[in-house]
Short mmCIF file of N, CA and C in Angstrom, two decimals:
data_model
loop_
_atom_site.label_atom_id
_atom_site.label_comp_id
_atom_site.label_asym_id
_atom_site.label_seq_id
_atom_site.Cartn_x
_atom_site.Cartn_y
_atom_site.Cartn_z
N UNK K 1 1.82 -4.64 4.59
CA UNK K 1 2.15 -3.22 4.48
C UNK K 1 3.42 -2.97 5.27
N UNK K 2 4.39 -2.31 4.63
CA UNK K 2 5.67 -1.97 5.25
C UNK K 2 5.90 -0.47 5.08
N UNK K 3 6.03 0.25 6.20
CA UNK K 3 6.25 1.71 6.17
C UNK K 3 5.23 2.43 5.30
N UNK K 4 3.96 2.02 5.36
CA UNK K 4 2.90 2.71 4.62
C UNK K 4 2.78 2.28 3.17
N UNK K 5 3.61 1.34 2.70
CA UNK K 5 3.55 0.88 1.32
C UNK K 5 3.02 -0.55 1.32
N UNK K 6 2.04 -0.80 0.47
CA UNK K 6 1.48 -2.14 0.36
C UNK K 6 2.43 -2.99 -0.49
N UNK K 7 3.00 -4.02 0.13
CA UNK K 7 4.02 -4.85 -0.52
C UNK K 7 3.47 -5.50 -1.78
N UNK K 8 2.24 -6.00 -1.75
CA UNK K 8 1.66 -6.62 -2.94
C UNK K 8 1.61 -5.64 -4.11
N UNK K 9 1.34 -4.37 -3.83
CA UNK K 9 1.31 -3.37 -4.89
C UNK K 9 2.68 -3.24 -5.55
N UNK K 10 3.73 -3.23 -4.73
CA UNK K 10 5.08 -3.13 -5.28
C UNK K 10 5.42 -4.34 -6.13
N UNK K 11 5.08 -5.53 -5.63
CA UNK K 11 5.38 -6.75 -6.36
C UNK K 11 4.60 -6.84 -7.67
N UNK K 12 3.40 -6.26 -7.69
CA UNK K 12 2.57 -6.28 -8.90
C UNK K 12 2.76 -5.04 -9.75
N UNK K 13 3.80 -4.23 -9.45
CA UNK K 13 4.11 -3.02 -10.19
C UNK K 13 2.94 -2.03 -10.21
N UNK K 14 2.31 -1.87 -9.04
CA UNK K 14 1.24 -0.89 -8.90
C UNK K 14 1.70 0.17 -7.90
N UNK K 15 1.09 1.34 -8.00
CA UNK K 15 1.36 2.40 -7.04
C UNK K 15 0.61 2.12 -5.76
N UNK K 16 0.94 2.82 -4.71
CA UNK K 16 0.26 2.66 -3.43
C UNK K 16 -1.24 2.78 -3.62
N UNK K 17 -1.99 1.88 -3.04
CA UNK K 17 -3.44 1.90 -3.15
C UNK K 17 -3.95 1.14 -4.35
N UNK K 18 -3.08 0.50 -5.12
CA UNK K 18 -3.51 -0.31 -6.25
C UNK K 18 -3.58 0.42 -7.58
N UNK K 19 -3.37 1.73 -7.61
CA UNK K 19 -3.41 2.46 -8.87
C UNK K 19 -2.22 2.07 -9.73
N UNK K 20 -2.45 2.04 -11.04
CA UNK K 20 -1.36 1.75 -11.95
C UNK K 20 -0.91 2.99 -12.71
N UNK K 21 -1.67 4.06 -12.61
CA UNK K 21 -1.34 5.29 -13.31
C UNK K 21 -1.00 6.37 -12.28
N UNK K 22 0.20 6.95 -12.37
CA UNK K 22 0.54 8.03 -11.42
C UNK K 22 -0.40 9.22 -11.61
N UNK K 23 -0.81 9.81 -10.50
CA UNK K 23 -1.68 10.97 -10.52
C UNK K 23 -1.15 12.00 -9.53
N UNK K 24 -1.31 13.29 -9.86
CA UNK K 24 -0.84 14.34 -8.97
C UNK K 24 -1.89 15.44 -8.83
N UNK K 25 -1.74 16.20 -7.76
CA UNK K 25 -2.53 17.40 -7.50
C UNK K 25 -4.03 17.15 -7.46
N UNK K 26 -4.44 15.99 -6.97
CA UNK K 26 -5.88 15.75 -6.82
C UNK K 26 -6.43 16.59 -5.68
N UNK K 27 -7.64 17.04 -5.83
CA UNK K 27 -8.26 17.86 -4.80
C UNK K 27 -9.33 17.09 -4.05
N UNK K 28 -9.71 17.63 -2.92
CA UNK K 28 -10.80 17.05 -2.13
C UNK K 28 -12.00 17.99 -2.22
N UNK K 29 -13.15 17.43 -2.50
CA UNK K 29 -14.38 18.20 -2.60
C UNK K 29 -14.89 18.51 -1.20
N UNK K 30 -15.12 19.79 -0.91
CA UNK K 30 -15.62 20.23 0.40
C UNK K 30 -16.77 21.20 0.19
N UNK K 31 -17.61 21.29 1.20
CA UNK K 31 -18.69 22.28 1.15
C UNK K 31 -18.83 22.95 2.51
N UNK K 32 -19.45 24.11 2.49
CA UNK K 32 -19.72 24.83 3.73
C UNK K 32 -21.12 25.43 3.65
N UNK K 33 -21.63 25.83 4.78
CA UNK K 33 -23.02 26.26 4.93
C UNK K 33 -23.08 27.69 5.46
N UNK K 34 -23.86 28.52 4.78
CA UNK K 34 -24.11 29.88 5.26
C UNK K 34 -25.61 30.01 5.53
N UNK K 35 -25.91 30.25 6.78
CA UNK K 35 -27.29 30.46 7.21
C UNK K 35 -27.25 31.31 8.45
N UNK K 36 -27.88 30.82 9.51
CA UNK K 36 -27.82 31.55 10.78
C UNK K 36 -26.36 31.68 11.23
N UNK K 37 -25.61 30.59 11.10
CA UNK K 37 -24.16 30.60 11.33
C UNK K 37 -23.47 30.56 9.97
N UNK K 38 -22.47 31.38 9.77
CA UNK K 38 -21.77 31.44 8.50
C UNK K 38 -20.47 30.65 8.60
N UNK K 39 -20.53 29.38 8.24
CA UNK K 39 -19.35 28.52 8.31
C UNK K 39 -18.47 28.64 7.06
N UNK K 40 -18.87 29.48 6.10
CA UNK K 40 -18.06 29.71 4.90
C UNK K 40 -17.13 30.91 5.07
N UNK K 41 -17.49 31.82 5.94
CA UNK K 41 -16.69 33.04 6.10
C UNK K 41 -16.11 33.16 7.50
N UNK K 42 -16.95 33.08 8.52
CA UNK K 42 -16.47 33.34 9.87
C UNK K 42 -16.09 32.09 10.63
N UNK K 43 -16.59 30.93 10.21
CA UNK K 43 -16.28 29.66 10.85
C UNK K 43 -16.52 29.71 12.36
N UNK K 44 -17.78 29.79 12.72
CA UNK K 44 -18.22 29.92 14.10
C UNK K 44 -17.81 28.69 14.93
N UNK K 45 -17.06 28.88 16.03
CA UNK K 45 -16.67 27.74 16.87
C UNK K 45 -17.90 26.98 17.37
N UNK K 46 -17.79 25.67 17.43
CA UNK K 46 -18.84 24.77 17.92
C UNK K 46 -20.09 24.74 17.03
N UNK K 47 -20.14 25.52 15.97
CA UNK K 47 -21.29 25.49 15.07
C UNK K 47 -20.93 24.90 13.72
N UNK K 48 -19.64 24.89 13.39
CA UNK K 48 -19.18 24.43 12.09
C UNK K 48 -18.56 23.04 12.22
N UNK K 49 -18.71 22.25 11.16
CA UNK K 49 -18.17 20.88 11.17
C UNK K 49 -16.66 20.90 11.02
N UNK K 50 -16.04 19.75 11.27
CA UNK K 50 -14.59 19.61 11.11
C UNK K 50 -14.19 19.86 9.66
N UNK K 51 -15.00 19.39 8.70
CA UNK K 51 -14.72 19.62 7.28
C UNK K 51 -14.78 21.11 6.95
N UNK K 52 -15.73 21.83 7.53
CA UNK K 52 -15.83 23.27 7.30
C UNK K 52 -14.64 24.01 7.89
N UNK K 53 -14.18 23.55 9.03
CA UNK K 53 -12.99 24.16 9.65
C UNK K 53 -11.75 23.90 8.79
N UNK K 54 -11.62 22.67 8.26
CA UNK K 54 -10.51 22.35 7.37
C UNK K 54 -10.59 23.19 6.10
N UNK K 55 -11.78 23.36 5.56
CA UNK K 55 -11.97 24.21 4.39
C UNK K 55 -11.51 25.63 4.68
N UNK K 56 -11.86 26.17 5.83
CA UNK K 56 -11.45 27.52 6.20
C UNK K 56 -9.93 27.64 6.24
N UNK K 57 -9.25 26.61 6.76
CA UNK K 57 -7.78 26.61 6.80
C UNK K 57 -7.20 26.60 5.38
N UNK K 58 -7.77 25.78 4.52
CA UNK K 58 -7.29 25.69 3.13
C UNK K 58 -7.53 27.02 2.40
N UNK K 59 -8.66 27.66 2.67
CA UNK K 59 -8.94 28.96 2.05
C UNK K 59 -7.91 30.00 2.50
N UNK K 60 -7.61 30.02 3.79
CA UNK K 60 -6.61 30.97 4.31
C UNK K 60 -5.23 30.73 3.69
N UNK K 61 -4.91 29.47 3.41
CA UNK K 61 -3.62 29.11 2.83
C UNK K 61 -3.59 29.31 1.32
N UNK K 62 -4.71 29.67 0.72
CA UNK K 62 -4.77 29.84 -0.73
C UNK K 62 -4.83 28.52 -1.47
N UNK K 63 -5.20 27.45 -0.78
CA UNK K 63 -5.22 26.11 -1.36
C UNK K 63 -6.64 25.62 -1.63
N UNK K 64 -7.57 26.54 -1.90
CA UNK K 64 -8.95 26.16 -2.17
C UNK K 64 -9.48 26.96 -3.36
N UNK K 65 -10.26 26.29 -4.20
CA UNK K 65 -10.88 26.92 -5.37
C UNK K 65 -12.39 26.75 -5.26
N UNK K 66 -13.11 27.87 -5.33
CA UNK K 66 -14.56 27.82 -5.23
C UNK K 66 -15.15 27.33 -6.55
N UNK K 67 -15.95 26.27 -6.44
CA UNK K 67 -16.60 25.69 -7.62
C UNK K 67 -17.94 26.35 -7.90
N UNK K 68 -18.66 26.66 -6.84
CA UNK K 68 -19.99 27.24 -7.04
C UNK K 68 -20.76 27.25 -5.74
N UNK K 69 -22.04 27.50 -5.86
CA UNK K 69 -22.90 27.55 -4.68
C UNK K 69 -24.32 27.21 -5.09
N UNK K 70 -25.12 26.88 -4.10
CA UNK K 70 -26.54 26.64 -4.33
C UNK K 70 -27.33 27.28 -3.20
N UNK K 71 -28.55 27.66 -3.53
CA UNK K 71 -29.42 28.35 -2.59
C UNK K 71 -30.54 27.41 -2.16
N UNK K 72 -30.88 27.47 -0.90
CA UNK K 72 -32.02 26.72 -0.38
C UNK K 72 -33.18 27.71 -0.26
N UNK K 73 -34.13 27.58 -1.17
CA UNK K 73 -35.23 28.55 -1.29
C UNK K 73 -36.42 28.16 -0.43
N UNK K 74 -37.00 29.14 0.22
CA UNK K 74 -38.24 28.97 0.98
C UNK K 74 -39.15 30.14 0.60
N UNK K 75 -40.28 29.82 -0.01
CA UNK K 75 -41.25 30.83 -0.44
C UNK K 75 -40.59 31.93 -1.28
N UNK K 76 -39.70 31.52 -2.19
CA UNK K 76 -39.06 32.47 -3.09
C UNK K 76 -37.92 33.27 -2.48
N UNK K 77 -37.53 32.94 -1.24
CA UNK K 77 -36.45 33.65 -0.57
C UNK K 77 -35.29 32.68 -0.32
N UNK K 78 -34.08 33.12 -0.65
CA UNK K 78 -32.90 32.29 -0.40
C UNK K 78 -32.60 32.36 1.10
N UNK K 79 -32.87 31.27 1.78
CA UNK K 79 -32.71 31.24 3.24
C UNK K 79 -31.29 30.84 3.67
N UNK K 80 -30.72 29.86 2.99
CA UNK K 80 -29.37 29.41 3.31
C UNK K 80 -28.63 29.12 2.00
N UNK K 81 -27.30 29.14 2.09
CA UNK K 81 -26.45 28.90 0.92
C UNK K 81 -25.45 27.80 1.25
N UNK K 82 -25.24 26.91 0.30
CA UNK K 82 -24.17 25.91 0.37
C UNK K 82 -23.13 26.31 -0.67
N UNK K 83 -21.87 26.41 -0.24
CA UNK K 83 -20.77 26.68 -1.16
C UNK K 83 -19.99 25.39 -1.38
N UNK K 84 -19.47 25.21 -2.60
CA UNK K 84 -18.75 24.00 -2.98
C UNK K 84 -17.34 24.38 -3.42
N UNK K 85 -16.35 23.65 -2.90
CA UNK K 85 -14.94 23.98 -3.09
C UNK K 85 -14.12 22.74 -3.42
N UNK K 86 -13.00 22.94 -4.13
CA UNK K 86 -11.94 21.94 -4.24
C UNK K 86 -10.81 22.43 -3.33
N UNK K 87 -10.32 21.55 -2.48
CA UNK K 87 -9.18 21.89 -1.63
C UNK K 87 -7.98 21.04 -2.04
N UNK K 88 -6.80 21.63 -1.90
CA UNK K 88 -5.56 20.97 -2.33
C UNK K 88 -4.54 20.98 -1.20
N UNK K 89 -3.48 20.20 -1.38
CA UNK K 89 -2.43 20.12 -0.37
C UNK K 89 -1.59 21.39 -0.29
N UNK K 90 -1.62 22.19 -1.36
CA UNK K 90 -0.82 23.42 -1.37
C UNK K 90 -1.45 24.45 -2.30
N UNK K 91 -1.02 25.68 -2.16
CA UNK K 91 -1.45 26.76 -3.05
C UNK K 91 -0.96 26.46 -4.47
N UNK K 92 0.27 25.95 -4.59
CA UNK K 92 0.81 25.62 -5.90
C UNK K 92 -0.08 24.59 -6.62
N UNK K 93 -0.52 23.56 -5.90
CA UNK K 93 -1.38 22.54 -6.50
C UNK K 93 -2.69 23.16 -6.99
N UNK K 94 -3.26 24.07 -6.21
CA UNK K 94 -4.50 24.75 -6.61
C UNK K 94 -4.29 25.57 -7.88
N UNK K 95 -3.21 26.35 -7.92
CA UNK K 95 -2.93 27.18 -9.10
C UNK K 95 -2.66 26.30 -10.31
N UNK K 96 -1.89 25.23 -10.13
CA UNK K 96 -1.58 24.32 -11.24
C UNK K 96 -2.88 23.73 -11.81
N UNK K 97 -3.78 23.30 -10.93
CA UNK K 97 -5.05 22.73 -11.38
C UNK K 97 -5.90 23.78 -12.10
N UNK K 98 -5.95 25.00 -11.59
CA UNK K 98 -6.71 26.05 -12.26
C UNK K 98 -6.16 26.31 -13.65
N UNK K 99 -4.83 26.35 -13.76
CA UNK K 99 -4.22 26.60 -15.06
C UNK K 99 -4.43 25.41 -16.01
N UNK K 100 -4.39 24.21 -15.48
CA UNK K 100 -4.68 23.03 -16.31
C UNK K 100 -6.12 23.09 -16.80
N UNK K 101 -7.01 23.54 -15.94
CA UNK K 101 -8.43 23.65 -16.30
C UNK K 101 -8.64 24.62 -17.46
N UNK K 102 -7.86 25.70 -17.51
CA UNK K 102 -8.02 26.66 -18.61
C UNK K 102 -7.68 26.01 -19.95
N UNK K 103 -6.85 24.96 -19.92
CA UNK K 103 -6.48 24.28 -21.16
C UNK K 103 -7.37 23.07 -21.45
N UNK K 104 -7.79 22.37 -20.41
CA UNK K 104 -8.54 21.12 -20.62
C UNK K 104 -10.03 21.25 -20.35
N UNK K 105 -10.39 22.14 -19.42
CA UNK K 105 -11.78 22.27 -19.02
C UNK K 105 -12.28 21.11 -18.18
N UNK K 106 -11.36 20.23 -17.76
CA UNK K 106 -11.76 19.01 -17.06
C UNK K 106 -11.45 18.98 -15.57
N UNK K 107 -10.73 19.95 -15.06
CA UNK K 107 -10.21 19.83 -13.71
C UNK K 107 -11.14 20.32 -12.61
N UNK K 108 -11.97 21.27 -12.89
CA UNK K 108 -12.81 21.87 -11.85
C UNK K 108 -14.27 21.69 -12.26
N UNK K 109 -14.82 20.54 -11.93
CA UNK K 109 -16.15 20.17 -12.39
C UNK K 109 -17.20 20.38 -11.32
N UNK K 110 -18.13 21.26 -11.60
CA UNK K 110 -19.29 21.43 -10.74
C UNK K 110 -20.44 21.89 -11.60
N UNK K 111 -21.56 21.25 -11.55
CA UNK K 111 -21.95 20.20 -10.63
C UNK K 111 -21.59 18.80 -11.11
N UNK K 112 -20.90 18.66 -12.24
CA UNK K 112 -20.52 17.34 -12.73
C UNK K 112 -19.53 16.64 -11.81
N UNK K 113 -19.23 15.39 -12.11
CA UNK K 113 -18.28 14.64 -11.33
C UNK K 113 -17.25 14.02 -12.26
N UNK K 114 -16.06 13.70 -11.82
CA UNK K 114 -15.56 14.00 -10.48
C UNK K 114 -15.30 15.50 -10.34
N UNK K 115 -15.43 16.00 -9.14
CA UNK K 115 -15.32 17.44 -8.90
C UNK K 115 -13.89 17.95 -9.01
N UNK K 116 -12.95 17.27 -8.42
CA UNK K 116 -11.57 17.78 -8.29
C UNK K 116 -10.57 16.68 -8.66
N UNK K 117 -10.60 16.21 -9.91
CA UNK K 117 -9.77 15.05 -10.26
C UNK K 117 -8.28 15.38 -10.31
N UNK K 118 -7.44 14.37 -10.06
CA UNK K 118 -5.98 14.57 -10.18
C UNK K 118 -5.58 14.61 -11.64
N UNK K 119 -4.36 15.02 -11.89
CA UNK K 119 -3.79 15.00 -13.24
C UNK K 119 -3.01 13.71 -13.42
N UNK K 120 -3.11 13.13 -14.61
CA UNK K 120 -2.35 11.93 -14.95
C UNK K 120 -1.15 12.33 -15.80
N UNK K 121 -0.29 11.37 -16.10
CA UNK K 121 0.86 11.62 -16.98
C UNK K 121 0.36 12.09 -18.34
N UNK K 122 -0.69 11.48 -18.87
CA UNK K 122 -1.24 11.90 -20.16
C UNK K 122 -1.74 13.34 -20.10
N UNK K 123 -2.39 13.70 -18.97
CA UNK K 123 -2.84 15.09 -18.81
C UNK K 123 -1.65 16.04 -18.85
N UNK K 124 -0.58 15.70 -18.12
CA UNK K 124 0.61 16.54 -18.08
C UNK K 124 1.23 16.70 -19.46
N UNK K 125 1.28 15.60 -20.21
CA UNK K 125 1.85 15.66 -21.55
C UNK K 125 1.05 16.55 -22.48
N UNK K 126 -0.24 16.67 -22.25
CA UNK K 126 -1.11 17.48 -23.10
C UNK K 126 -1.08 18.96 -22.74
N UNK K 127 -0.52 19.32 -21.58
CA UNK K 127 -0.52 20.72 -21.14
C UNK K 127 0.63 21.49 -21.75
N UNK K 128 0.37 22.76 -22.03
CA UNK K 128 1.42 23.68 -22.48
C UNK K 128 1.80 24.53 -21.27
N UNK K 129 2.87 24.12 -20.58
CA UNK K 129 3.31 24.78 -19.36
C UNK K 129 3.63 26.26 -19.62
N UNK K 130 4.14 26.56 -20.81
CA UNK K 130 4.51 27.95 -21.11
C UNK K 130 3.30 28.88 -21.14
N UNK K 131 2.11 28.32 -21.30
CA UNK K 131 0.88 29.12 -21.32
C UNK K 131 0.27 29.30 -19.93
N UNK K 132 0.87 28.69 -18.92
CA UNK K 132 0.31 28.75 -17.57
C UNK K 132 0.78 30.00 -16.83
N UNK K 133 -0.12 30.56 -16.04
CA UNK K 133 0.16 31.76 -15.26
C UNK K 133 0.31 31.38 -13.79
N UNK K 134 1.54 31.42 -13.30
CA UNK K 134 1.81 31.08 -11.90
C UNK K 134 2.02 32.32 -11.04
N UNK K 135 1.57 33.47 -11.51
CA UNK K 135 1.82 34.72 -10.78
C UNK K 135 1.21 34.70 -9.37
N UNK K 136 0.18 33.90 -9.18
CA UNK K 136 -0.44 33.82 -7.85
C UNK K 136 0.48 33.18 -6.81
N UNK K 137 1.48 32.42 -7.26
CA UNK K 137 2.40 31.79 -6.31
C UNK K 137 3.81 32.36 -6.37
N UNK K 138 4.08 33.28 -7.30
CA UNK K 138 5.43 33.84 -7.42
C UNK K 138 5.90 34.46 -6.11
N UNK K 139 5.06 35.27 -5.48
CA UNK K 139 5.45 35.92 -4.23
C UNK K 139 5.82 34.90 -3.17
N UNK K 140 5.02 33.85 -3.06
CA UNK K 140 5.31 32.79 -2.09
C UNK K 140 6.64 32.11 -2.43
N UNK K 141 6.85 31.85 -3.70
CA UNK K 141 8.08 31.18 -4.12
C UNK K 141 9.30 32.04 -3.83
N UNK K 142 9.21 33.30 -4.17
CA UNK K 142 10.35 34.19 -4.00
C UNK K 142 10.67 34.44 -2.54
N UNK K 143 9.65 34.44 -1.69
CA UNK K 143 9.91 34.69 -0.27
C UNK K 143 10.41 33.45 0.45
N UNK K 144 10.21 32.27 -0.13
CA UNK K 144 10.59 31.04 0.56
C UNK K 144 11.82 30.36 -0.02
N UNK K 145 12.27 30.76 -1.20
CA UNK K 145 13.36 30.02 -1.81
C UNK K 145 14.19 30.91 -2.71
N UNK K 146 15.43 30.53 -2.91
CA UNK K 146 16.30 31.23 -3.85
C UNK K 146 16.31 30.53 -5.21
N UNK K 147 15.66 29.37 -5.30
CA UNK K 147 15.66 28.60 -6.54
C UNK K 147 14.78 29.27 -7.58
N UNK K 148 15.06 29.00 -8.82
CA UNK K 148 14.24 29.51 -9.91
C UNK K 148 12.87 28.83 -9.89
N UNK K 149 11.89 29.50 -10.43
CA UNK K 149 10.53 28.95 -10.46
C UNK K 149 10.51 27.62 -11.19
N UNK K 150 11.25 27.52 -12.29
CA UNK K 150 11.28 26.26 -13.04
C UNK K 150 11.82 25.13 -12.17
N UNK K 151 12.87 25.40 -11.39
CA UNK K 151 13.41 24.39 -10.48
C UNK K 151 12.37 23.96 -9.46
N UNK K 152 11.60 24.94 -8.97
CA UNK K 152 10.55 24.62 -8.00
C UNK K 152 9.50 23.71 -8.63
N UNK K 153 9.07 24.02 -9.85
CA UNK K 153 8.06 23.20 -10.53
C UNK K 153 8.60 21.79 -10.74
N UNK K 154 9.85 21.69 -11.17
CA UNK K 154 10.46 20.37 -11.37
C UNK K 154 10.48 19.59 -10.06
N UNK K 155 10.87 20.24 -8.98
CA UNK K 155 10.89 19.57 -7.67
C UNK K 155 9.50 19.12 -7.26
N UNK K 156 8.50 19.97 -7.48
CA UNK K 156 7.13 19.60 -7.13
C UNK K 156 6.69 18.36 -7.91
N UNK K 157 6.96 18.35 -9.22
CA UNK K 157 6.58 17.20 -10.03
C UNK K 157 7.34 15.95 -9.62
N UNK K 158 8.62 16.09 -9.32
CA UNK K 158 9.41 14.95 -8.86
C UNK K 158 8.84 14.38 -7.57
N UNK K 159 8.50 15.26 -6.64
CA UNK K 159 7.96 14.82 -5.35
C UNK K 159 6.61 14.16 -5.51
N UNK K 160 5.75 14.73 -6.36
CA UNK K 160 4.42 14.18 -6.54
C UNK K 160 4.42 12.87 -7.32
N UNK K 161 5.27 12.80 -8.34
CA UNK K 161 5.25 11.63 -9.22
C UNK K 161 6.36 10.63 -8.94
N UNK K 162 7.36 11.05 -8.16
CA UNK K 162 8.50 10.17 -7.93
C UNK K 162 9.35 9.99 -9.18
N UNK K 163 9.32 11.00 -10.06
CA UNK K 163 10.06 10.91 -11.32
C UNK K 163 11.49 11.39 -11.12
N UNK K 164 12.35 10.99 -12.03
CA UNK K 164 13.71 11.51 -12.06
C UNK K 164 13.70 12.83 -12.80
N UNK K 165 14.68 13.69 -12.51
CA UNK K 165 14.72 15.04 -13.08
C UNK K 165 14.67 15.02 -14.60
N UNK K 166 15.38 14.09 -15.25
CA UNK K 166 15.40 14.06 -16.71
C UNK K 166 14.01 13.80 -17.27
N UNK K 167 13.22 12.93 -16.63
CA UNK K 167 11.86 12.67 -17.09
C UNK K 167 10.99 13.90 -16.93
N UNK K 168 11.14 14.61 -15.82
CA UNK K 168 10.35 15.81 -15.59
C UNK K 168 10.75 16.88 -16.59
N UNK K 169 12.06 17.04 -16.83
CA UNK K 169 12.53 18.04 -17.79
C UNK K 169 11.91 17.74 -19.16
N UNK K 170 11.88 16.46 -19.56
CA UNK K 170 11.28 16.08 -20.85
C UNK K 170 9.80 16.43 -20.88
N UNK K 171 9.10 16.20 -19.77
CA UNK K 171 7.68 16.51 -19.71
C UNK K 171 7.44 18.00 -19.86
N UNK K 172 8.30 18.83 -19.23
CA UNK K 172 8.13 20.27 -19.30
C UNK K 172 8.47 20.83 -20.67
N UNK K 173 9.29 20.14 -21.43
CA UNK K 173 9.65 20.65 -22.75
C UNK K 173 8.71 20.08 -23.74
#
């Protein structure tokens, strides 16, 4: 391993970690518990796990999508609740996955598995970007950059996939 890259992977034309297919915007499945302590909303110090605290941070950043919840019943009364979430590296990744899900139905799986799968090149080719609604991130984009939204999307795809601009432009068209 050199600078975080597995040399054998490079020599065998594989991506880091042995994958041969580039994937982007994969989410991490997280859950939180609401009972005596509410680690889904208030995140009580010393009562909530590290994963629940990370989930709370992702929710505040807009980088989490709620998949669902389940109730723990005792004598017909819901005593505690478990919430299930997909968390992403950014708000943009969460919105992109939600919009991909509206077209494919495959991105946000609960209770099925995998819960929060990444997108592949084939998935990207099958998406109609013009049908996607990025209004949830427009405000963030406009307040942080002077670049056009399309330029931002191209940069995000280039960064995630390591593609050249012409390849990304072709994918978007």
